[in-house]
Amino acid sequence: MCAVPSDQYEIVVIGGGIAGASVAYHLCKLGKTDIAILERHQLTSGTTWHAAGLIMQLRSTHAMTELAKYNVELYASLEAETGQATGFKQNGTLGVCRTPDRLFETRKSASIANSFGIEAHMLSPSEARDIYPAIDPAVIEGAIYIPKDGQTNPVDTCMSLITGARQQGAQVFENTEVHGVERLPGGDYRIKTADREIRCQTLVLACGLWTRDLAAQLGARVPLYAAEHFYVVTEPMQAITPNLPVLRDTDGHVYVKEDAGKWLVGAFEPWGKPLRMDQLPTNTPFIELPEDWDHFELPMSKAMELLPDLQNAGIAKFFNGPESFTPDLLFLLGEVPDLPGCFISAGYNSEGIEYNAGAGRALAEWIVEGRPTMDLSHVDIARFHPFQNNRRYLHDRTAEILGLHYKPHWPHYQMETGRGVRKSPLHDRWAALGASFGEGMGWERPMWFAPEGEATDNIYSHTRPNWFEHTSMECKAAREAAILLDQSSFGKHLVQGRDACAVLQNMCAGNIDVPVGKLVYTHMLNPAGGIETDITVNRLAHDKFLIISSATVHLRDKAWIERHLGDGHVTLTDVTSGYAVLSLQGPKSRDILSMVSDADFSNTAFPFATSQEIDLGYARVIANRLTYVGELGWELHIPSEFAQHVFDLLWQAGADHGLKPAGYHALEHLRSERAYREYELDLTPEDTPLEAGLGFTIDWDKPGGFIGRDALLQQKESGPLTKRLVMFKMNDPEPVLFHEEPIRMNGDIVGYISSGAYGFTLGASVGMGYVNHPDGVTADLLSSNDWEIEIACERYLAQASFRAFYDPSGSRVKG
């Protein structure tokens, strides 16, 4: 007789695949055993059963490698712990490179491996053939070999996690379809099945493809869309031996693994096949879709180039199954905004087996501790805008997303699908000036400007892309004359009410109880002192504040603020669309503004970090004296309907002052020279303001304190910081920094570049990154040791400093 679930659990996990199994297993390891796992069919019957089971530790960024590398540790020990076989073996990964660009990119990944102590070897074509005799070395330029990667049996691995959870008290119920979910007034969740109702305090939705629709019943937005995913399995062949490493040919869009003496050849083709949910069989486990040899022809032909024996192979099985994808190729993890106690683990973009060891542990820790225990901002479910849950948008974007798995990871790559979604009122003006547009949170934003008559297409590069020369001229104008940037994509939140000041004082590390018109750069911290938001607060009135966020974290910032508003008399309103923002920056900016406004822009009348409402032409605008480029300048918040009028006036007035349009690439180069930090790169929830060199933003003594103060005080009083953000300038003018490059002190890796760019003003690349040293990261440490930055396995000497290499005193900003 089958067991039935009881009416009440502390935690219910919906979904019996790898995502649900991993979070349940790790919750049990943390002592949370009052858990029910509900699976509508059989365990693993959704998408886990047809996964390829590839295990790879190394990713293209440090943050994702930190999550992924735990897979080897867990899967290597799981069978011994649970007694359930996993099929895990460390036969290694061989990643081959067909082009010089791919080889350079792979060398950069090898440098990341060095940072983590992951064993990785760059190989010549002939050395690659020694490891994998069946490949044709003439097809490739080189390869990377990671011996401790491998493969596992997805079903067995999932069942081993389930066994581990069961052994610690979790209950598992198969053939238990969830018909509905709702949040009750008291905060619990009610789950309706065919024959009963179940309540829980914490709900985890880990339903793969089906998570989006189930979450929608709670009003939660989970942007997922299905795509067809293909692989073939050959007949047994003599060339296939049991210990062959997993073969990844990203230029050929294929992966190949040994499978019981056969080859499994899978694809991440350049453009995928999106699949509407109504095209899937209804309420069916172990879904298989029709063969599509036409679509699979390109990757299969590439596999045959690399493995000539495939040309004579018999095909035993063509498999086509559905997988779920997200709009940015990063999975969805965390607590749903506005739904306390409801967590998501879904959207693994065909990499659920690889990521769910780390993701399951991270989510379990989040649930138990009440907050993330590591930086999960890049995968936080709160990051998406409502439009990104639109089915048409998801359909169009998913085709591109699937292919991005194996396309080159170009710096500053711009998505091609789902474009033209959000445009500032000035879009046509910028287009007429030769803008090459990029996309950020759906916003079309000028990235660089082409001279009249030249194309605006991007030609990507790991060193110097085609826009470098044009961007250098925009930077020159910013330093010598003036530039105009469109920053309308800023997130803008109006917080108001009689308790607004008190509530924000508790959230912000800085003092925002300032005179009306004062701008405060500050941060909202978690209890450990880590930076959760990087914002500017403008006090508009006694009970009214305008909070300005970066576009890409706008929604995550909003979720954080709403979560901490409490029960006071205070409201938050998103006014992003109400204001266009023009940023006028450069030594001539004061002269230009004085031609179109009767306001006094002198230092005495309009000091740095202050705000005034001024007349500009016929418009009334909020003028903030701020800069993100390191020059005299103003950010003008303009009612959207007046934006074109203000632009036209400024553009005409700037003609005699050398005013030039500038894009977000120039902004990146300029802010890097001045060492201005960027959230998600240089500032994350794992970094404190003290470590980031932003101690000056903290008001230690304001009444009532603030969230994270105790942790910061302890850090401040514990002696020299063992982790600090350090600025670097390359000695050699040729190398180009972007991010993720390891930092070496006297030859040893002590950190990595969090963000970098070529400093056109300085004639060399500059970057910043956190340096770790057990005895403290001090000025003496920087000056008395040799520093190198590793780029694609090559080391280059660099200067290290706590201060910016451009205008370290900030005199130009206040001029």
PDB file of N, CA, C and O in Angstrom, residues 233-280:
ATOM      1  N   VAL A 233      22.948   8.305 -30.177  1.00  0.00           N
ATOM      2  CA  VAL A 233      23.807   7.277 -29.597  1.00  0.00           C
ATOM      3  C   VAL A 233      24.154   6.301 -30.711  1.00  0.00           C
ATOM      4  O   VAL A 233      23.267   5.810 -31.423  1.00  0.00           O
ATOM      5  N   THR A 234      25.456   6.046 -30.876  1.00  0.00           N
ATOM      6  CA  THR A 234      25.903   5.166 -31.954  1.00  0.00           C
ATOM      7  C   THR A 234      25.821   3.701 -31.538  1.00  0.00           C
ATOM      8  O   THR A 234      25.592   3.364 -30.373  1.00  0.00           O
ATOM      9  N   GLU A 235      26.050   2.837 -32.513  1.00  0.00           N
ATOM     10  CA  GLU A 235      26.303   1.431 -32.214  1.00  0.00           C
ATOM     11  C   GLU A 235      27.695   1.308 -31.579  1.00  0.00           C
ATOM     12  O   GLU A 235      28.518   2.223 -31.704  1.00  0.00           O
ATOM     13  N   PRO A 236      27.980   0.214 -30.887  1.00  0.00           N
ATOM     14  CA  PRO A 236      29.331   0.034 -30.330  1.00  0.00           C
ATOM     15  C   PRO A 236      30.388   0.071 -31.440  1.00  0.00           C
ATOM     16  O   PRO A 236      30.148  -0.393 -32.558  1.00  0.00           O
ATOM     17  N   MET A 237      31.546   0.664 -31.085  1.00  0.00           N
ATOM     18  CA  MET A 237      32.633   0.768 -32.050  1.00  0.00           C
ATOM     19  C   MET A 237      33.953   0.481 -31.362  1.00  0.00           C
ATOM     20  O   MET A 237      34.123   0.751 -30.160  1.00  0.00           O
ATOM     21  N   GLN A 238      34.922  -0.008 -32.131  1.00  0.00           N
ATOM     22  CA  GLN A 238      36.220  -0.379 -31.577  1.00  0.00           C
ATOM     23  C   GLN A 238      36.983   0.825 -31.048  1.00  0.00           C
ATOM     24  O   GLN A 238      37.758   0.721 -30.098  1.00  0.00           O
ATOM     25  N   ALA A 239      36.760   1.992 -31.662  1.00  0.00           N
ATOM     26  CA  ALA A 239      37.505   3.194 -31.268  1.00  0.00           C
ATOM     27  C   ALA A 239      37.062   3.747 -29.920  1.00  0.00           C
ATOM     28  O   ALA A 239      37.722   4.620 -29.358  1.00  0.00           O
ATOM     29  N   ILE A 240      35.948   3.243 -29.394  1.00  0.00           N
ATOM     30  CA  ILE A 240      35.375   3.810 -28.172  1.00  0.00           C
ATOM     31  C   ILE A 240      35.777   2.957 -26.981  1.00  0.00           C
ATOM     32  O   ILE A 240      35.308   1.828 -26.824  1.00  0.00           O
ATOM     33  N   THR A 241      36.636   3.505 -26.141  1.00  0.00           N
ATOM     34  CA  THR A 241      37.112   2.787 -24.959  1.00  0.00           C
ATOM     35  C   THR A 241      36.521   3.410 -23.692  1.00  0.00           C
ATOM     36  O   THR A 241      36.157   4.591 -23.676  1.00  0.00           O
ATOM     37  N   PRO A 242      36.429   2.648 -22.608  1.00  0.00           N
ATOM     38  CA  PRO A 242      35.689   3.106 -21.428  1.00  0.00           C
ATOM     39  C   PRO A 242      36.226   4.376 -20.780  1.00  0.00           C
ATOM     40  O   PRO A 242      35.463   5.095 -20.147  1.00  0.00           O
ATOM     41  N   ASN A 243      37.506   4.644 -20.873  1.00  0.00           N
ATOM     42  CA  ASN A 243      38.063   5.771 -20.133  1.00  0.00           C
ATOM     43  C   ASN A 243      38.278   7.027 -20.978  1.00  0.00           C
ATOM     44  O   ASN A 243      38.998   7.946 -20.570  1.00  0.00           O
ATOM     45  N   LEU A 244      37.660   7.096 -22.137  1.00  0.00           N
ATOM     46  CA  LEU A 244      37.768   8.311 -22.936  1.00  0.00           C
ATOM     47  C   LEU A 244      37.190   9.492 -22.160  1.00  0.00           C
ATOM     48  O   LEU A 244      36.124   9.388 -21.547  1.00  0.00           O
ATOM     49  N   PRO A 245      37.864  10.645 -22.188  1.00  0.00           N
ATOM     50  CA  PRO A 245      37.276  11.816 -21.535  1.00  0.00           C
ATOM     51  C   PRO A 245      36.055  12.314 -22.297  1.00  0.00           C
ATOM     52  O   PRO A 245      35.858  11.977 -23.465  1.00  0.00           O
ATOM     53  N   VAL A 246      35.249  13.106 -21.632  1.00  0.00           N
ATOM     54  CA  VAL A 246      34.164  13.799 -22.313  1.00  0.00           C
ATOM     55  C   VAL A 246      34.800  14.792 -23.280  1.00  0.00           C
ATOM     56  O   VAL A 246      35.709  15.537 -22.915  1.00  0.00           O
ATOM     57  N   LEU A 247      34.327  14.781 -24.498  1.00  0.00           N
ATOM     58  CA  LEU A 247      34.889  15.629 -25.553  1.00  0.00           C
ATOM     59  C   LEU A 247      33.946  16.793 -25.809  1.00  0.00           C
ATOM     60  O   LEU A 247      32.751  16.593 -26.083  1.00  0.00           O
ATOM     61  N   ARG A 248      34.453  17.998 -25.702  1.00  0.00           N
ATOM     62  CA  ARG A 248      33.651  19.197 -25.983  1.00  0.00           C
ATOM     63  C   ARG A 248      34.275  19.938 -27.152  1.00  0.00           C
ATOM     64  O   ARG A 248      35.405  20.400 -27.071  1.00  0.00           O
ATOM     65  N   ASP A 249      33.516  20.056 -28.216  1.00  0.00           N
ATOM     66  CA  ASP A 249      33.937  20.790 -29.407  1.00  0.00           C
ATOM     67  C   ASP A 249      32.979  21.966 -29.572  1.00  0.00           C
ATOM     68  O   ASP A 249      31.995  21.889 -30.306  1.00  0.00           O
ATOM     69  N   THR A 250      33.263  23.045 -28.853  1.00  0.00           N
ATOM     70  CA  THR A 250      32.316  24.161 -28.840  1.00  0.00           C
ATOM     71  C   THR A 250      32.235  24.850 -30.196  1.00  0.00           C
ATOM     72  O   THR A 250      31.166  25.326 -30.582  1.00  0.00           O
ATOM     73  N   ASP A 251      33.344  24.918 -30.935  1.00  0.00           N
ATOM     74  CA  ASP A 251      33.287  25.494 -32.287  1.00  0.00           C
ATOM     75  C   ASP A 251      32.438  24.636 -33.216  1.00  0.00           C
ATOM     76  O   ASP A 251      31.861  25.136 -34.186  1.00  0.00           O
ATOM     77  N   GLY A 252      32.377  23.337 -32.941  1.00  0.00           N
ATOM     78  CA  GLY A 252      31.555  22.430 -33.732  1.00  0.00           C
ATOM     79  C   GLY A 252      30.167  22.228 -33.165  1.00  0.00           C
ATOM     80  O   GLY A 252      29.372  21.449 -33.716  1.00  0.00           O
ATOM     81  N   HIS A 253      29.854  22.899 -32.031  1.00  0.00           N
ATOM     82  CA  HIS A 253      28.523  22.878 -31.415  1.00  0.00           C
ATOM     83  C   HIS A 253      28.168  21.513 -30.820  1.00  0.00           C
ATOM     84  O   HIS A 253      26.984  21.222 -30.623  1.00  0.00           O
ATOM     85  N   VAL A 254      29.149  20.671 -30.514  1.00  0.00           N
ATOM     86  CA  VAL A 254      28.841  19.315 -30.063  1.00  0.00           C
ATOM     87  C   VAL A 254      29.644  18.929 -28.824  1.00  0.00           C
ATOM     88  O   VAL A 254      30.701  19.484 -28.546  1.00  0.00           O
ATOM     89  N   TYR A 255      29.091  17.951 -28.085  1.00  0.00           N
ATOM     90  CA  TYR A 255      29.818  17.250 -27.042  1.00  0.00           C
ATOM     91  C   TYR A 255      29.672  15.764 -27.310  1.00  0.00           C
ATOM     92  O   TYR A 255      28.686  15.306 -27.902  1.00  0.00           O
ATOM     93  N   VAL A 256      30.670  15.003 -26.875  1.00  0.00           N
ATOM     94  CA  VAL A 256      30.675  13.561 -27.116  1.00  0.00           C
ATOM     95  C   VAL A 256      31.130  12.871 -25.837  1.00  0.00           C
ATOM     96  O   VAL A 256      32.142  13.257 -25.242  1.00  0.00           O
ATOM     97  N   LYS A 257      30.369  11.868 -25.409  1.00  0.00           N
ATOM     98  CA  LYS A 257      30.818  11.096 -24.256  1.00  0.00           C
ATOM     99  C   LYS A 257      30.703   9.605 -24.570  1.00  0.00           C
ATOM    100  O   LYS A 257      29.880   9.174 -25.386  1.00  0.00           O
ATOM    101  N   GLU A 258      31.558   8.847 -23.932  1.00  0.00           N
ATOM    102  CA  GLU A 258      31.494   7.388 -24.039  1.00  0.00           C
ATOM    103  C   GLU A 258      30.318   6.890 -23.209  1.00  0.00           C
ATOM    104  O   GLU A 258      30.102   7.316 -22.070  1.00  0.00           O
ATOM    105  N   ASP A 259      29.519   5.987 -23.805  1.00  0.00           N
ATOM    106  CA  ASP A 259      28.332   5.480 -23.130  1.00  0.00           C
ATOM    107  C   ASP A 259      28.212   3.982 -23.410  1.00  0.00           C
ATOM    108  O   ASP A 259      27.685   3.569 -24.444  1.00  0.00           O
ATOM    109  N   ALA A 260      28.771   3.175 -22.518  1.00  0.00           N
ATOM    110  CA  ALA A 260      28.715   1.709 -22.644  1.00  0.00           C
ATOM    111  C   ALA A 260      29.269   1.232 -23.981  1.00  0.00           C
ATOM    112  O   ALA A 260      28.658   0.409 -24.666  1.00  0.00           O
ATOM    113  N   GLY A 261      30.444   1.754 -24.335  1.00  0.00           N
ATOM    114  CA  GLY A 261      31.084   1.339 -25.580  1.00  0.00           C
ATOM    115  C   GLY A 261      30.517   2.009 -26.817  1.00  0.00           C
ATOM    116  O   GLY A 261      30.886   1.657 -27.941  1.00  0.00           O
ATOM    117  N   LYS A 262      29.650   2.995 -26.623  1.00  0.00           N
ATOM    118  CA  LYS A 262      29.063   3.747 -27.734  1.00  0.00           C
ATOM    119  C   LYS A 262      29.424   5.219 -27.561  1.00  0.00           C
ATOM    120  O   LYS A 262      29.870   5.646 -26.506  1.00  0.00           O
ATOM    121  N   TRP A 263      29.213   5.983 -28.603  1.00  0.00           N
ATOM    122  CA  TRP A 263      29.355   7.436 -28.495  1.00  0.00           C
ATOM    123  C   TRP A 263      27.974   8.066 -28.358  1.00  0.00           C
ATOM    124  O   TRP A 263      27.059   7.769 -29.147  1.00  0.00           O
ATOM    125  N   LEU A 264      27.829   8.929 -27.370  1.00  0.00           N
ATOM    126  CA  LEU A 264      26.672   9.808 -27.297  1.00  0.00           C
ATOM    127  C   LEU A 264      27.118  11.161 -27.819  1.00  0.00           C
ATOM    128  O   LEU A 264      28.037  11.777 -27.255  1.00  0.00           O
ATOM    129  N   VAL A 265      26.503  11.606 -28.898  1.00  0.00           N
ATOM    130  CA  VAL A 265      26.864  12.870 -29.552  1.00  0.00           C
ATOM    131  C   VAL A 265      25.710  13.845 -29.359  1.00  0.00           C
ATOM    132  O   VAL A 265      24.618  13.648 -29.910  1.00  0.00           O
ATOM    133  N   GLY A 266      25.933  14.873 -28.560  1.00  0.00           N
ATOM    134  CA  GLY A 266      24.890  15.858 -28.275  1.00  0.00           C
ATOM    135  C   GLY A 266      25.241  17.214 -28.847  1.00  0.00           C
ATOM    136  O   GLY A 266      26.397  17.481 -29.190  1.00  0.00           O
ATOM    137  N   ALA A 267      24.249  18.097 -28.918  1.00  0.00           N
ATOM    138  CA  ALA A 267      24.452  19.367 -29.604  1.00  0.00           C
ATOM    139  C   ALA A 267      23.905  20.550 -28.817  1.00  0.00           C
ATOM    140  O   ALA A 267      22.865  20.446 -28.149  1.00  0.00           O
ATOM    141  N   PHE A 268      24.631  21.660 -28.888  1.00  0.00           N
ATOM    142  CA  PHE A 268      24.092  22.988 -28.611  1.00  0.00           C
ATOM    143  C   PHE A 268      24.279  23.770 -29.903  1.00  0.00           C
ATOM    144  O   PHE A 268      25.243  24.505 -30.077  1.00  0.00           O
ATOM    145  N   GLU A 269      23.352  23.526 -30.827  1.00  0.00           N
ATOM    146  CA  GLU A 269      23.454  24.087 -32.167  1.00  0.00           C
ATOM    147  C   GLU A 269      23.374  25.613 -32.121  1.00  0.00           C
ATOM    148  O   GLU A 269      22.904  26.187 -31.135  1.00  0.00           O
ATOM    149  N   PRO A 270      23.859  26.329 -33.157  1.00  0.00           N
ATOM    150  CA  PRO A 270      23.918  27.798 -33.103  1.00  0.00           C
ATOM    151  C   PRO A 270      22.582  28.461 -32.803  1.00  0.00           C
ATOM    152  O   PRO A 270      22.537  29.472 -32.122  1.00  0.00           O
ATOM    153  N   TRP A 271      21.501  27.913 -33.337  1.00  0.00           N
ATOM    154  CA  TRP A 271      20.166  28.447 -33.049  1.00  0.00           C
ATOM    155  C   TRP A 271      19.255  27.278 -32.691  1.00  0.00           C
ATOM    156  O   TRP A 271      19.145  26.320 -33.443  1.00  0.00           O
ATOM    157  N   GLY A 272      18.625  27.371 -31.522  1.00  0.00           N
ATOM    158  CA  GLY A 272      17.805  26.279 -31.038  1.00  0.00           C
ATOM    159  C   GLY A 272      16.393  26.297 -31.605  1.00  0.00           C
ATOM    160  O   GLY A 272      16.007  27.185 -32.371  1.00  0.00           O
ATOM    161  N   LYS A 273      15.627  25.298 -31.176  1.00  0.00           N
ATOM    162  CA  LYS A 273      14.230  25.163 -31.585  1.00  0.00           C
ATOM    163  C   LYS A 273      13.333  25.379 -30.364  1.00  0.00           C
ATOM    164  O   LYS A 273      13.108  24.447 -29.585  1.00  0.00           O
ATOM    165  N   PRO A 274      12.811  26.587 -30.170  1.00  0.00           N
ATOM    166  CA  PRO A 274      11.906  26.823 -29.040  1.00  0.00           C
ATOM    167  C   PRO A 274      10.647  25.974 -29.185  1.00  0.00           C
ATOM    168  O   PRO A 274      10.232  25.617 -30.291  1.00  0.00           O
ATOM    169  N   LEU A 275      10.039  25.692 -28.058  1.00  0.00           N
ATOM    170  CA  LEU A 275       8.923  24.755 -28.035  1.00  0.00           C
ATOM    171  C   LEU A 275       7.859  25.269 -27.069  1.00  0.00           C
ATOM    172  O   LEU A 275       8.116  25.422 -25.878  1.00  0.00           O
ATOM    173  N   ARG A 276       6.671  25.545 -27.594  1.00  0.00           N
ATOM    174  CA  ARG A 276       5.566  25.952 -26.725  1.00  0.00           C
ATOM    175  C   ARG A 276       5.146  24.793 -25.830  1.00  0.00           C
ATOM    176  O   ARG A 276       5.175  23.627 -26.236  1.00  0.00           O
ATOM    177  N   MET A 277       4.715  25.125 -24.631  1.00  0.00           N
ATOM    178  CA  MET A 277       4.314  24.072 -23.697  1.00  0.00           C
ATOM    179  C   MET A 277       3.129  23.270 -24.231  1.00  0.00           C
ATOM    180  O   MET A 277       3.012  22.073 -23.961  1.00  0.00           O
ATOM    181  N   ASP A 278       2.245  23.903 -25.004  1.00  0.00           N
ATOM    182  CA  ASP A 278       1.096  23.158 -25.520  1.00  0.00           C
ATOM    183  C   ASP A 278       1.484  22.209 -26.652  1.00  0.00           C
ATOM    184  O   ASP A 278       0.655  21.463 -27.165  1.00  0.00           O
ATOM    185  N   GLN A 279       2.761  22.253 -27.061  1.00  0.00           N
ATOM    186  CA  GLN A 279       3.247  21.296 -28.050  1.00  0.00           C
ATOM    187  C   GLN A 279       3.801  20.025 -27.394  1.00  0.00           C
ATOM    188  O   GLN A 279       4.159  19.083 -28.097  1.00  0.00           O
ATOM    189  N   LEU A 280       3.877  20.030 -26.068  1.00  0.00           N
ATOM    190  CA  LEU A 280       4.348  18.851 -25.347  1.00  0.00           C
ATOM    191  C   LEU A 280       3.191  17.906 -25.070  1.00  0.00           C
ATOM    192  O   LEU A 280       2.042  18.343 -24.888  1.00  0.00           O
TER     193      LEU A 280
END
